[in-house]
Amino acid sequence: GQQLNQSPQSMFIQEGEDVSMNCTSSSIFNTWLWYKQDPGEGPVLLIALYKAGELTSNGRLTAQFGITRKDSFLNISASIPSDVGIYFCAGPGGGGADGLTFGKGTHLIIQP
Amino acid sequence: NAGVMQNPRHLVRRRGQEARLRCSPMKGHSHVYWYRQLPEEGLKFMVYLQKENIIDESGMPKERFSAEFPKEGPSILRIQQVVRGDSAAYFCASSSLDRDSPLHFGNGTRLTVT
């Protein structure tokens, strides 16, 4: 089945720094999604990408759909404490018409 | 993730008991997905349902697990004779199959089997 590899697995950064994380897949995707999960909560959709090469922003977050359609990147600029959490990439597959396959997540930890 | 309601938020069961997890999708959504999340892992697909129909249960264990989405009322994920390995967070998501409306998740039910 499809596999998504996220890196890094975890990041320890200082408040105010920029963050970059990425996700690669073993197969071509037509959609890339980025979710954030806070402790004890469900994943919340941050950005959805539907076209190869697409660059989409949501406030301080920017995500790109890789040209090869096998990767995606998420950047967070000027990190703040509430950015702490687990960031998951997801793509189609895993069951059902809208079902998703998830990466294992990137844990973002911000040191004040 | 506002809109998809799951209850209970936390559920503790002894080995051998039954666990029933409930999910009410977002208003206007008729497609429900159940996912399981183990500690330090991503979400794994279990089952996809539409009203009164199981469409894809390829991710659900063949024994002890069942799901339903009746015409009226919430979707139910049922785990019979729970074992310690069933301890996990179970998330429900709903969609309307609109391309611009990806899955929206509830806050999950955290099942602990003692």
JSON list of C-alpha atoms in Angstrom, two decimals:
[
{"chain": "A", "resi": 1, "resn": "GLY", "atom": "CA", "xyz": [0.00, 0.00, 0.00]},
{"chain": "A", "resi": 2, "resn": "GLN", "atom": "CA", "xyz": [0.91, 3.66, -0.10]},
{"chain": "A", "resi": 3, "resn": "GLN", "atom": "CA", "xyz": [3.48, 4.86, 2.38]},
{"chain": "A", "resi": 4, "resn": "LEU", "atom": "CA", "xyz": [4.12, 8.39, 3.54]},
{"chain": "A", "resi": 5, "resn": "ASN", "atom": "CA", "xyz": [7.42, 9.30, 5.09]},
{"chain": "A", "resi": 6, "resn": "GLN", "atom": "CA", "xyz": [7.60, 12.47, 7.11]},
{"chain": "A", "resi": 7, "resn": "SER", "atom": "CA", "xyz": [10.74, 14.18, 8.25]},
{"chain": "A", "resi": 8, "resn": "PRO", "atom": "CA", "xyz": [12.00, 15.20, 10.58]},
{"chain": "A", "resi": 9, "resn": "GLN", "atom": "CA", "xyz": [10.33, 13.03, 13.18]},
{"chain": "A", "resi": 10, "resn": "SER", "atom": "CA", "xyz": [10.68, 15.82, 15.74]},
{"chain": "A", "resi": 11, "resn": "MET", "atom": "CA", "xyz": [12.00, 19.35, 15.87]},
{"chain": "A", "resi": 12, "resn": "PHE", "atom": "CA", "xyz": [13.21, 21.41, 18.82]},
{"chain": "A", "resi": 13, "resn": "ILE", "atom": "CA", "xyz": [13.36, 25.06, 17.88]},
{"chain": "A", "resi": 14, "resn": "GLN", "atom": "CA", "xyz": [13.45, 28.47, 19.47]},
{"chain": "A", "resi": 15, "resn": "GLU", "atom": "CA", "xyz": [10.43, 30.73, 19.38]},
{"chain": "A", "resi": 16, "resn": "GLY", "atom": "CA", "xyz": [10.62, 33.01, 16.37]},
{"chain": "A", "resi": 17, "resn": "GLU", "atom": "CA", "xyz": [12.50, 30.55, 14.17]},
{"chain": "A", "resi": 18, "resn": "ASP", "atom": "CA", "xyz": [11.21, 29.31, 10.86]},
{"chain": "A", "resi": 19, "resn": "VAL", "atom": "CA", "xyz": [10.25, 25.64, 10.51]},
{"chain": "A", "resi": 20, "resn": "SER", "atom": "CA", "xyz": [10.42, 23.34, 7.50]},
{"chain": "A", "resi": 21, "resn": "MET", "atom": "CA", "xyz": [9.14, 19.80, 7.26]},
{"chain": "A", "resi": 22, "resn": "ASN", "atom": "CA", "xyz": [8.42, 17.51, 4.37]},
{"chain": "A", "resi": 23, "resn": "CYS", "atom": "CA", "xyz": [6.60, 14.42, 3.32]},
{"chain": "A", "resi": 24, "resn": "THR", "atom": "CA", "xyz": [7.34, 11.93, 0.56]},
{"chain": "A", "resi": 25, "resn": "SER", "atom": "CA", "xyz": [5.19, 9.17, -0.83]},
{"chain": "A", "resi": 26, "resn": "SER", "atom": "CA", "xyz": [5.89, 5.92, -2.60]},
{"chain": "A", "resi": 27, "resn": "SER", "atom": "CA", "xyz": [3.31, 6.76, -5.26]},
{"chain": "A", "resi": 28, "resn": "ILE", "atom": "CA", "xyz": [1.95, 9.77, -7.09]},
{"chain": "A", "resi": 29, "resn": "PHE", "atom": "CA", "xyz": [-0.73, 11.79, -5.30]},
{"chain": "A", "resi": 30, "resn": "ASN", "atom": "CA", "xyz": [-3.35, 14.12, -6.73]},
{"chain": "A", "resi": 31, "resn": "THR", "atom": "CA", "xyz": [-3.98, 15.74, -3.38]},
{"chain": "A", "resi": 32, "resn": "TRP", "atom": "CA", "xyz": [-1.81, 16.63, -0.43]},
{"chain": "A", "resi": 33, "resn": "LEU", "atom": "CA", "xyz": [-3.22, 17.66, 2.92]},
{"chain": "A", "resi": 34, "resn": "TRP", "atom": "CA", "xyz": [-1.52, 18.97, 6.02]},
{"chain": "A", "resi": 35, "resn": "TYR", "atom": "CA", "xyz": [-3.15, 18.54, 9.43]},
{"chain": "A", "resi": 36, "resn": "LYS", "atom": "CA", "xyz": [-2.14, 19.65, 12.90]},
{"chain": "A", "resi": 37, "resn": "GLN", "atom": "CA", "xyz": [-3.00, 17.72, 16.03]},
{"chain": "A", "resi": 38, "resn": "ASP", "atom": "CA", "xyz": [-2.87, 19.28, 19.47]},
{"chain": "A", "resi": 39, "resn": "PRO", "atom": "CA", "xyz": [-2.60, 17.01, 22.54]},
{"chain": "A", "resi": 40, "resn": "GLY", "atom": "CA", "xyz": [-5.92, 15.35, 23.30]},
{"chain": "A", "resi": 41, "resn": "GLU", "atom": "CA", "xyz": [-7.56, 16.70, 20.17]},
{"chain": "A", "resi": 42, "resn": "GLY", "atom": "CA", "xyz": [-8.36, 15.51, 16.70]},
{"chain": "A", "resi": 43, "resn": "PRO", "atom": "CA", "xyz": [-6.43, 16.55, 13.58]},
{"chain": "A", "resi": 44, "resn": "VAL", "atom": "CA", "xyz": [-7.36, 19.92, 12.17]},
{"chain": "A", "resi": 45, "resn": "LEU", "atom": "CA", "xyz": [-6.90, 20.66, 8.50]},
{"chain": "A", "resi": 46, "resn": "LEU", "atom": "CA", "xyz": [-4.33, 23.39, 7.84]},
{"chain": "A", "resi": 47, "resn": "ILE", "atom": "CA", "xyz": [-3.80, 23.41, 4.10]},
{"chain": "A", "resi": 48, "resn": "ALA", "atom": "CA", "xyz": [-5.09, 21.39, 1.15]},
{"chain": "A", "resi": 49, "resn": "LEU", "atom": "CA", "xyz": [-3.16, 21.18, -2.13]},
{"chain": "A", "resi": 50, "resn": "TYR", "atom": "CA", "xyz": [-4.71, 19.94, -5.36]},
{"chain": "A", "resi": 51, "resn": "LYS", "atom": "CA", "xyz": [-2.26, 20.76, -8.14]},
{"chain": "A", "resi": 52, "resn": "ALA", "atom": "CA", "xyz": [1.38, 19.86, -8.76]},
{"chain": "A", "resi": 53, "resn": "GLY", "atom": "CA", "xyz": [3.59, 22.88, -8.12]},
{"chain": "A", "resi": 54, "resn": "GLU", "atom": "CA", "xyz": [0.86, 24.64, -6.16]},
{"chain": "A", "resi": 55, "resn": "LEU", "atom": "CA", "xyz": [2.02, 26.91, -3.35]},
{"chain": "A", "resi": 56, "resn": "THR", "atom": "CA", "xyz": [-0.63, 27.78, -0.78]},
{"chain": "A", "resi": 57, "resn": "SER", "atom": "CA", "xyz": [-0.47, 29.91, 2.34]},
{"chain": "A", "resi": 58, "resn": "ASN", "atom": "CA", "xyz": [-2.56, 30.03, 5.47]},
{"chain": "A", "resi": 59, "resn": "GLY", "atom": "CA", "xyz": [-1.26, 32.86, 7.66]},
{"chain": "A", "resi": 60, "resn": "ARG", "atom": "CA", "xyz": [2.29, 31.99, 8.67]},
{"chain": "A", "resi": 61, "resn": "LEU", "atom": "CA", "xyz": [1.99, 28.55, 7.10]},
{"chain": "A", "resi": 62, "resn": "THR", "atom": "CA", "xyz": [2.97, 27.81, 3.53]},
{"chain": "A", "resi": 63, "resn": "ALA", "atom": "CA", "xyz": [2.72, 24.44, 1.85]},
{"chain": "A", "resi": 64, "resn": "GLN", "atom": "CA", "xyz": [3.83, 23.27, -1.57]},
{"chain": "A", "resi": 65, "resn": "PHE", "atom": "CA", "xyz": [2.73, 20.37, -3.75]},
{"chain": "A", "resi": 66, "resn": "GLY", "atom": "CA", "xyz": [5.91, 18.97, -5.25]},
{"chain": "A", "resi": 67, "resn": "ILE", "atom": "CA", "xyz": [6.34, 18.91, -9.02]},
{"chain": "A", "resi": 68, "resn": "THR", "atom": "CA", "xyz": [6.96, 15.15, -9.00]},
{"chain": "A", "resi": 69, "resn": "ARG", "atom": "CA", "xyz": [3.64, 14.73, -7.14]},
{"chain": "A", "resi": 70, "resn": "LYS", "atom": "CA", "xyz": [5.44, 12.47, -4.72]},
{"chain": "A", "resi": 71, "resn": "ASP", "atom": "CA", "xyz": [6.30, 15.06, -2.11]},
{"chain": "A", "resi": 72, "resn": "SER", "atom": "CA", "xyz": [5.04, 18.07, -0.23]},
{"chain": "A", "resi": 73, "resn": "PHE", "atom": "CA", "xyz": [6.56, 20.65, 2.07]},
{"chain": "A", "resi": 74, "resn": "LEU", "atom": "CA", "xyz": [5.20, 22.68, 4.96]},
{"chain": "A", "resi": 75, "resn": "ASN", "atom": "CA", "xyz": [6.88, 25.80, 6.24]},
{"chain": "A", "resi": 76, "resn": "ILE", "atom": "CA", "xyz": [5.99, 27.82, 9.33]},
{"chain": "A", "resi": 77, "resn": "SER", "atom": "CA", "xyz": [7.48, 31.27, 9.63]},
{"chain": "A", "resi": 78, "resn": "ALA", "atom": "CA", "xyz": [8.27, 33.05, 12.90]},
{"chain": "A", "resi": 79, "resn": "SER", "atom": "CA", "xyz": [7.08, 30.21, 15.13]},
{"chain": "A", "resi": 80, "resn": "ILE", "atom": "CA", "xyz": [5.09, 30.98, 18.27]},
{"chain": "A", "resi": 81, "resn": "PRO", "atom": "CA", "xyz": [4.31, 28.76, 21.28]},
{"chain": "A", "resi": 82, "resn": "SER", "atom": "CA", "xyz": [0.87, 27.75, 20.00]},
{"chain": "A", "resi": 83, "resn": "ASP", "atom": "CA", "xyz": [2.51, 26.15, 16.96]},
{"chain": "A", "resi": 84, "resn": "VAL", "atom": "CA", "xyz": [3.52, 23.26, 19.22]},
{"chain": "A", "resi": 85, "resn": "GLY", "atom": "CA", "xyz": [1.87, 20.02, 18.18]},
{"chain": "A", "resi": 86, "resn": "ILE", "atom": "CA", "xyz": [2.11, 17.17, 15.72]},
{"chain": "A", "resi": 87, "resn": "TYR", "atom": "CA", "xyz": [1.93, 17.95, 12.03]},
{"chain": "A", "resi": 88, "resn": "PHE", "atom": "CA", "xyz": [0.67, 15.22, 9.74]},
{"chain": "A", "resi": 89, "resn": "CYS", "atom": "CA", "xyz": [0.76, 15.02, 5.98]},
{"chain": "A", "resi": 90, "resn": "ALA", "atom": "CA", "xyz": [-1.96, 13.00, 4.32]},
{"chain": "A", "resi": 91, "resn": "GLY", "atom": "CA", "xyz": [-2.84, 11.86, 0.85]},
{"chain": "A", "resi": 92, "resn": "PRO", "atom": "CA", "xyz": [-5.57, 9.87, -0.84]},
{"chain": "A", "resi": 93, "resn": "GLY", "atom": "CA", "xyz": [-5.90, 6.21, -0.11]},
{"chain": "A", "resi": 94, "resn": "GLY", "atom": "CA", "xyz": [-6.42, 4.11, 2.94]},
{"chain": "A", "resi": 95, "resn": "GLY", "atom": "CA", "xyz": [-10.00, 3.29, 2.20]},
{"chain": "A", "resi": 96, "resn": "GLY", "atom": "CA", "xyz": [-13.20, 4.91, 1.05]},
{"chain": "A", "resi": 97, "resn": "ALA", "atom": "CA", "xyz": [-13.93, 7.62, -1.49]},
{"chain": "A", "resi": 98, "resn": "ASP", "atom": "CA", "xyz": [-12.29, 10.33, 0.60]},
{"chain": "A", "resi": 99, "resn": "GLY", "atom": "CA", "xyz": [-10.14, 8.11, 2.76]},
{"chain": "A", "resi": 100, "resn": "LEU", "atom": "CA", "xyz": [-6.70, 9.31, 3.71]},
{"chain": "A", "resi": 101, "resn": "THR", "atom": "CA", "xyz": [-3.29, 7.79, 4.31]},
{"chain": "A", "resi": 102, "resn": "PHE", "atom": "CA", "xyz": [-1.32, 9.59, 7.01]},
{"chain": "A", "resi": 103, "resn": "GLY", "atom": "CA", "xyz": [2.34, 10.01, 7.70]},
{"chain": "A", "resi": 104, "resn": "LYS", "atom": "CA", "xyz": [3.62, 9.36, 11.20]},
{"chain": "A", "resi": 105, "resn": "GLY", "atom": "CA", "xyz": [3.86, 13.05, 11.98]},
{"chain": "A", "resi": 106, "resn": "THR", "atom": "CA", "xyz": [6.46, 15.65, 12.85]},
{"chain": "A", "resi": 107, "resn": "HIS", "atom": "CA", "xyz": [6.49, 16.67, 16.51]},
{"chain": "A", "resi": 108, "resn": "LEU", "atom": "CA", "xyz": [7.20, 20.38, 16.84]},
{"chain": "A", "resi": 109, "resn": "ILE", "atom": "CA", "xyz": [8.52, 21.54, 20.21]},
{"chain": "A", "resi": 110, "resn": "ILE", "atom": "CA", "xyz": [9.24, 25.20, 20.77]},
{"chain": "A", "resi": 111, "resn": "GLN", "atom": "CA", "xyz": [11.61, 26.41, 23.43]},
{"chain": "A", "resi": 112, "resn": "PRO", "atom": "CA", "xyz": [10.87, 29.91, 24.71]},
{"chain": "B", "resi": 1, "resn": "ASN", "atom": "CA", "xyz": [-12.69, 19.98, 13.81]},
{"chain": "B", "resi": 2, "resn": "ALA", "atom": "CA", "xyz": [-15.78, 21.63, 15.20]},
{"chain": "B", "resi": 3, "resn": "GLY", "atom": "CA", "xyz": [-18.92, 19.89, 14.07]},
{"chain": "B", "resi": 4, "resn": "VAL", "atom": "CA", "xyz": [-17.94, 16.22, 14.26]},
{"chain": "B", "resi": 5, "resn": "MET", "atom": "CA", "xyz": [-19.02, 15.10, 17.71]},
{"chain": "B", "resi": 6, "resn": "GLN", "atom": "CA", "xyz": [-17.60, 12.04, 19.38]},
{"chain": "B", "resi": 7, "resn": "ASN", "atom": "CA", "xyz": [-18.45, 10.57, 22.73]},
{"chain": "B", "resi": 8, "resn": "PRO", "atom": "CA", "xyz": [-17.35, 9.59, 25.17]},
{"chain": "B", "resi": 9, "resn": "ARG", "atom": "CA", "xyz": [-14.02, 11.46, 25.13]},
{"chain": "B", "resi": 10, "resn": "HIS", "atom": "CA", "xyz": [-12.49, 8.88, 27.42]},
{"chain": "B", "resi": 11, "resn": "LEU", "atom": "CA", "xyz": [-13.57, 5.29, 27.98]},
{"chain": "B", "resi": 12, "resn": "VAL", "atom": "CA", "xyz": [-12.09, 2.76, 30.35]},
{"chain": "B", "resi": 13, "resn": "ARG", "atom": "CA", "xyz": [-12.96, -0.88, 29.98]},
{"chain": "B", "resi": 14, "resn": "ARG", "atom": "CA", "xyz": [-11.73, -4.08, 31.60]},
{"chain": "B", "resi": 15, "resn": "ARG", "atom": "CA", "xyz": [-10.53, -6.89, 29.39]},
{"chain": "B", "resi": 16, "resn": "GLY", "atom": "CA", "xyz": [-13.47, -8.82, 28.00]},
{"chain": "B", "resi": 17, "resn": "GLN", "atom": "CA", "xyz": [-15.96, -5.96, 28.20]},
{"chain": "B", "resi": 18, "resn": "GLU", "atom": "CA", "xyz": [-17.56, -4.22, 25.26]},
{"chain": "B", "resi": 19, "resn": "ALA", "atom": "CA", "xyz": [-16.72, -0.70, 24.09]},
{"chain": "B", "resi": 20, "resn": "ARG", "atom": "CA", "xyz": [-19.17, 1.44, 22.14]},
{"chain": "B", "resi": 21, "resn": "LEU", "atom": "CA", "xyz": [-17.91, 4.62, 20.54]},
{"chain": "B", "resi": 22, "resn": "ARG", "atom": "CA", "xyz": [-20.30, 7.13, 19.01]},
{"chain": "B", "resi": 23, "resn": "CYS", "atom": "CA", "xyz": [-19.85, 9.68, 16.27]},
{"chain": "B", "resi": 24, "resn": "SER", "atom": "CA", "xyz": [-22.21, 12.30, 14.90]},
{"chain": "B", "resi": 25, "resn": "PRO", "atom": "CA", "xyz": [-20.93, 13.71, 11.59]},
{"chain": "B", "resi": 26, "resn": "MET", "atom": "CA", "xyz": [-20.97, 17.35, 10.61]},
{"chain": "B", "resi": 27, "resn": "LYS", "atom": "CA", "xyz": [-24.33, 18.66, 9.51]},
{"chain": "B", "resi": 28, "resn": "GLY", "atom": "CA", "xyz": [-24.88, 17.81, 5.87]},
{"chain": "B", "resi": 29, "resn": "HIS", "atom": "CA", "xyz": [-22.22, 15.09, 5.80]},
{"chain": "B", "resi": 30, "resn": "SER", "atom": "CA", "xyz": [-23.38, 11.59, 5.00]},
{"chain": "B", "resi": 31, "resn": "HIS", "atom": "CA", "xyz": [-20.00, 9.85, 4.87]},
{"chain": "B", "resi": 32, "resn": "VAL", "atom": "CA", "xyz": [-18.27, 8.69, 8.01]},
{"chain": "B", "resi": 33, "resn": "TYR", "atom": "CA", "xyz": [-14.78, 7.29, 8.50]},
{"chain": "B", "resi": 34, "resn": "TRP", "atom": "CA", "xyz": [-13.26, 5.70, 11.58]},
{"chain": "B", "resi": 35, "resn": "TYR", "atom": "CA", "xyz": [-9.52, 5.84, 12.22]},
{"chain": "B", "resi": 36, "resn": "ARG", "atom": "CA", "xyz": [-7.36, 4.44, 15.00]},
{"chain": "B", "resi": 37, "resn": "GLN", "atom": "CA", "xyz": [-4.27, 6.15, 16.37]},
{"chain": "B", "resi": 38, "resn": "LEU", "atom": "CA", "xyz": [-1.69, 4.39, 18.51]},
{"chain": "B", "resi": 39, "resn": "PRO", "atom": "CA", "xyz": [0.79, 6.46, 20.56]},
{"chain": "B", "resi": 40, "resn": "GLU", "atom": "CA", "xyz": [3.48, 8.09, 18.41]},
{"chain": "B", "resi": 41, "resn": "GLU", "atom": "CA", "xyz": [1.74, 6.92, 15.24]},
{"chain": "B", "resi": 42, "resn": "GLY", "atom": "CA", "xyz": [-0.34, 8.46, 12.49]},
{"chain": "B", "resi": 43, "resn": "LEU", "atom": "CA", "xyz": [-3.96, 7.64, 11.97]},
{"chain": "B", "resi": 44, "resn": "LYS", "atom": "CA", "xyz": [-4.83, 4.30, 10.40]},
{"chain": "B", "resi": 45, "resn": "PHE", "atom": "CA", "xyz": [-8.01, 3.82, 8.41]},
{"chain": "B", "resi": 46, "resn": "MET", "atom": "CA", "xyz": [-10.51, 1.33, 9.77]},
{"chain": "B", "resi": 47, "resn": "VAL", "atom": "CA", "xyz": [-13.87, 1.65, 8.07]},
{"chain": "B", "resi": 48, "resn": "TYR", "atom": "CA", "xyz": [-15.88, 3.90, 5.75]},
{"chain": "B", "resi": 49, "resn": "LEU", "atom": "CA", "xyz": [-19.65, 4.10, 6.00]},
{"chain": "B", "resi": 50, "resn": "GLN", "atom": "CA", "xyz": [-22.54, 5.86, 4.36]},
{"chain": "B", "resi": 51, "resn": "LYS", "atom": "CA", "xyz": [-26.00, 5.88, 5.84]},
{"chain": "B", "resi": 52, "resn": "GLU", "atom": "CA", "xyz": [-27.06, 2.26, 6.43]},
{"chain": "B", "resi": 53, "resn": "ASN", "atom": "CA", "xyz": [-24.14, 0.92, 4.40]},
{"chain": "B", "resi": 54, "resn": "ILE", "atom": "CA", "xyz": [-20.61, -0.21, 5.10]},
{"chain": "B", "resi": 55, "resn": "ILE", "atom": "CA", "xyz": [-18.65, 0.74, 2.00]},
{"chain": "B", "resi": 56, "resn": "ASP", "atom": "CA", "xyz": [-15.10, -0.23, 2.94]},
{"chain": "B", "resi": 57, "resn": "GLU", "atom": "CA", "xyz": [-14.07, -2.10, 6.08]},
{"chain": "B", "resi": 58, "resn": "SER", "atom": "CA", "xyz": [-10.69, -3.21, 4.82]},
{"chain": "B", "resi": 59, "resn": "GLY", "atom": "CA", "xyz": [-8.86, -1.59, 7.75]},
{"chain": "B", "resi": 60, "resn": "MET", "atom": "CA", "xyz": [-10.97, -3.10, 10.47]},
{"chain": "B", "resi": 61, "resn": "PRO", "atom": "CA", "xyz": [-10.01, -6.32, 12.28]},
{"chain": "B", "resi": 62, "resn": "LYS", "atom": "CA", "xyz": [-12.24, -9.18, 11.18]},
{"chain": "B", "resi": 63, "resn": "GLU", "atom": "CA", "xyz": [-13.09, -10.26, 14.70]},
{"chain": "B", "resi": 64, "resn": "ARG", "atom": "CA", "xyz": [-14.60, -8.33, 17.62]},
{"chain": "B", "resi": 65, "resn": "PHE", "atom": "CA", "xyz": [-14.89, -5.04, 15.68]},
{"chain": "B", "resi": 66, "resn": "SER", "atom": "CA", "xyz": [-18.05, -3.81, 13.98]},
{"chain": "B", "resi": 67, "resn": "ALA", "atom": "CA", "xyz": [-19.41, -0.49, 12.79]},
{"chain": "B", "resi": 68, "resn": "GLU", "atom": "CA", "xyz": [-22.75, 0.87, 11.78]},
{"chain": "B", "resi": 69, "resn": "PHE", "atom": "CA", "xyz": [-24.25, 4.12, 10.58]},
{"chain": "B", "resi": 70, "resn": "PRO", "atom": "CA", "xyz": [-28.02, 3.83, 10.91]},
{"chain": "B", "resi": 71, "resn": "LYS", "atom": "CA", "xyz": [-30.56, 5.92, 9.09]},
{"chain": "B", "resi": 72, "resn": "GLU", "atom": "CA", "xyz": [-31.20, 7.82, 12.30]},
{"chain": "B", "resi": 73, "resn": "GLY", "atom": "CA", "xyz": [-28.64, 8.52, 14.97]},
{"chain": "B", "resi": 74, "resn": "PRO", "atom": "CA", "xyz": [-24.87, 8.48, 15.23]},
{"chain": "B", "resi": 75, "resn": "SER", "atom": "CA", "xyz": [-22.37, 6.07, 13.78]},
{"chain": "B", "resi": 76, "resn": "ILE", "atom": "CA", "xyz": [-21.26, 3.44, 16.27]},
{"chain": "B", "resi": 77, "resn": "LEU", "atom": "CA", "xyz": [-17.93, 1.65, 16.44]},
{"chain": "B", "resi": 78, "resn": "ARG", "atom": "CA", "xyz": [-18.29, -1.41, 18.61]},
{"chain": "B", "resi": 79, "resn": "ILE", "atom": "CA", "xyz": [-15.46, -3.46, 20.04]},
{"chain": "B", "resi": 80, "resn": "GLN", "atom": "CA", "xyz": [-16.44, -6.70, 21.75]},
{"chain": "B", "resi": 81, "resn": "GLN", "atom": "CA", "xyz": [-14.33, -8.52, 24.32]},
{"chain": "B", "resi": 82, "resn": "VAL", "atom": "CA", "xyz": [-11.72, -5.80, 24.43]},
{"chain": "B", "resi": 83, "resn": "VAL", "atom": "CA", "xyz": [-8.07, -6.63, 24.94]},
{"chain": "B", "resi": 84, "resn": "ARG", "atom": "CA", "xyz": [-5.20, -4.42, 26.08]},
{"chain": "B", "resi": 85, "resn": "GLY", "atom": "CA", "xyz": [-4.03, -3.99, 22.49]},
{"chain": "B", "resi": 86, "resn": "ASP", "atom": "CA", "xyz": [-7.28, -2.19, 21.69]},
{"chain": "B", "resi": 87, "resn": "SER", "atom": "CA", "xyz": [-6.17, 0.75, 23.83]},
{"chain": "B", "resi": 88, "resn": "ALA", "atom": "CA", "xyz": [-5.84, 3.67, 21.44]},
{"chain": "B", "resi": 89, "resn": "ALA", "atom": "CA", "xyz": [-7.46, 6.89, 20.32]},
{"chain": "B", "resi": 90, "resn": "TYR", "atom": "CA", "xyz": [-10.32, 6.33, 17.90]},
{"chain": "B", "resi": 91, "resn": "PHE", "atom": "CA", "xyz": [-11.19, 9.20, 15.60]},
{"chain": "B", "resi": 92, "resn": "CYS", "atom": "CA", "xyz": [-14.22, 9.71, 13.47]},
{"chain": "B", "resi": 93, "resn": "ALA", "atom": "CA", "xyz": [-14.20, 11.93, 10.40]},
{"chain": "B", "resi": 94, "resn": "SER", "atom": "CA", "xyz": [-16.94, 12.99, 8.05]},
{"chain": "B", "resi": 95, "resn": "SER", "atom": "CA", "xyz": [-17.13, 14.37, 4.55]},
{"chain": "B", "resi": 96, "resn": "SER", "atom": "CA", "xyz": [-19.62, 15.42, 1.94]},
{"chain": "B", "resi": 97, "resn": "LEU", "atom": "CA", "xyz": [-17.55, 14.13, -0.99]},
{"chain": "B", "resi": 98, "resn": "ASP", "atom": "CA", "xyz": [-17.08, 17.71, -2.14]},
{"chain": "B", "resi": 99, "resn": "ARG", "atom": "CA", "xyz": [-13.56, 18.01, -3.52]},
{"chain": "B", "resi": 100, "resn": "ASP", "atom": "CA", "xyz": [-12.98, 21.25, -1.63]},
{"chain": "B", "resi": 101, "resn": "SER", "atom": "CA", "xyz": [-14.13, 19.78, 1.65]},
{"chain": "B", "resi": 102, "resn": "PRO", "atom": "CA", "xyz": [-11.61, 17.23, 2.89]},
{"chain": "B", "resi": 103, "resn": "LEU", "atom": "CA", "xyz": [-12.16, 15.08, 5.94]},
{"chain": "B", "resi": 104, "resn": "HIS", "atom": "CA", "xyz": [-13.09, 16.85, 9.17]},
{"chain": "B", "resi": 105, "resn": "PHE", "atom": "CA", "xyz": [-12.19, 15.01, 12.35]},
{"chain": "B", "resi": 106, "resn": "GLY", "atom": "CA", "xyz": [-13.77, 14.80, 15.76]},
{"chain": "B", "resi": 107, "resn": "ASN", "atom": "CA", "xyz": [-11.76, 15.04, 18.96]},
{"chain": "B", "resi": 108, "resn": "GLY", "atom": "CA", "xyz": [-11.63, 11.31, 19.37]},
{"chain": "B", "resi": 109, "resn": "THR", "atom": "CA", "xyz": [-12.42, 8.73, 22.02]},
{"chain": "B", "resi": 110, "resn": "ARG", "atom": "CA", "xyz": [-9.50, 7.54, 24.07]},
{"chain": "B", "resi": 111, "resn": "LEU", "atom": "CA", "xyz": [-10.05, 3.92, 24.97]},
{"chain": "B", "resi": 112, "resn": "THR", "atom": "CA", "xyz": [-8.06, 2.42, 27.81]},
{"chain": "B", "resi": 113, "resn": "VAL", "atom": "CA", "xyz": [-8.34, -1.29, 28.48]},
{"chain": "B", "resi": 114, "resn": "THR", "atom": "CA", "xyz": [-7.23, -2.35, 31.94]}
]
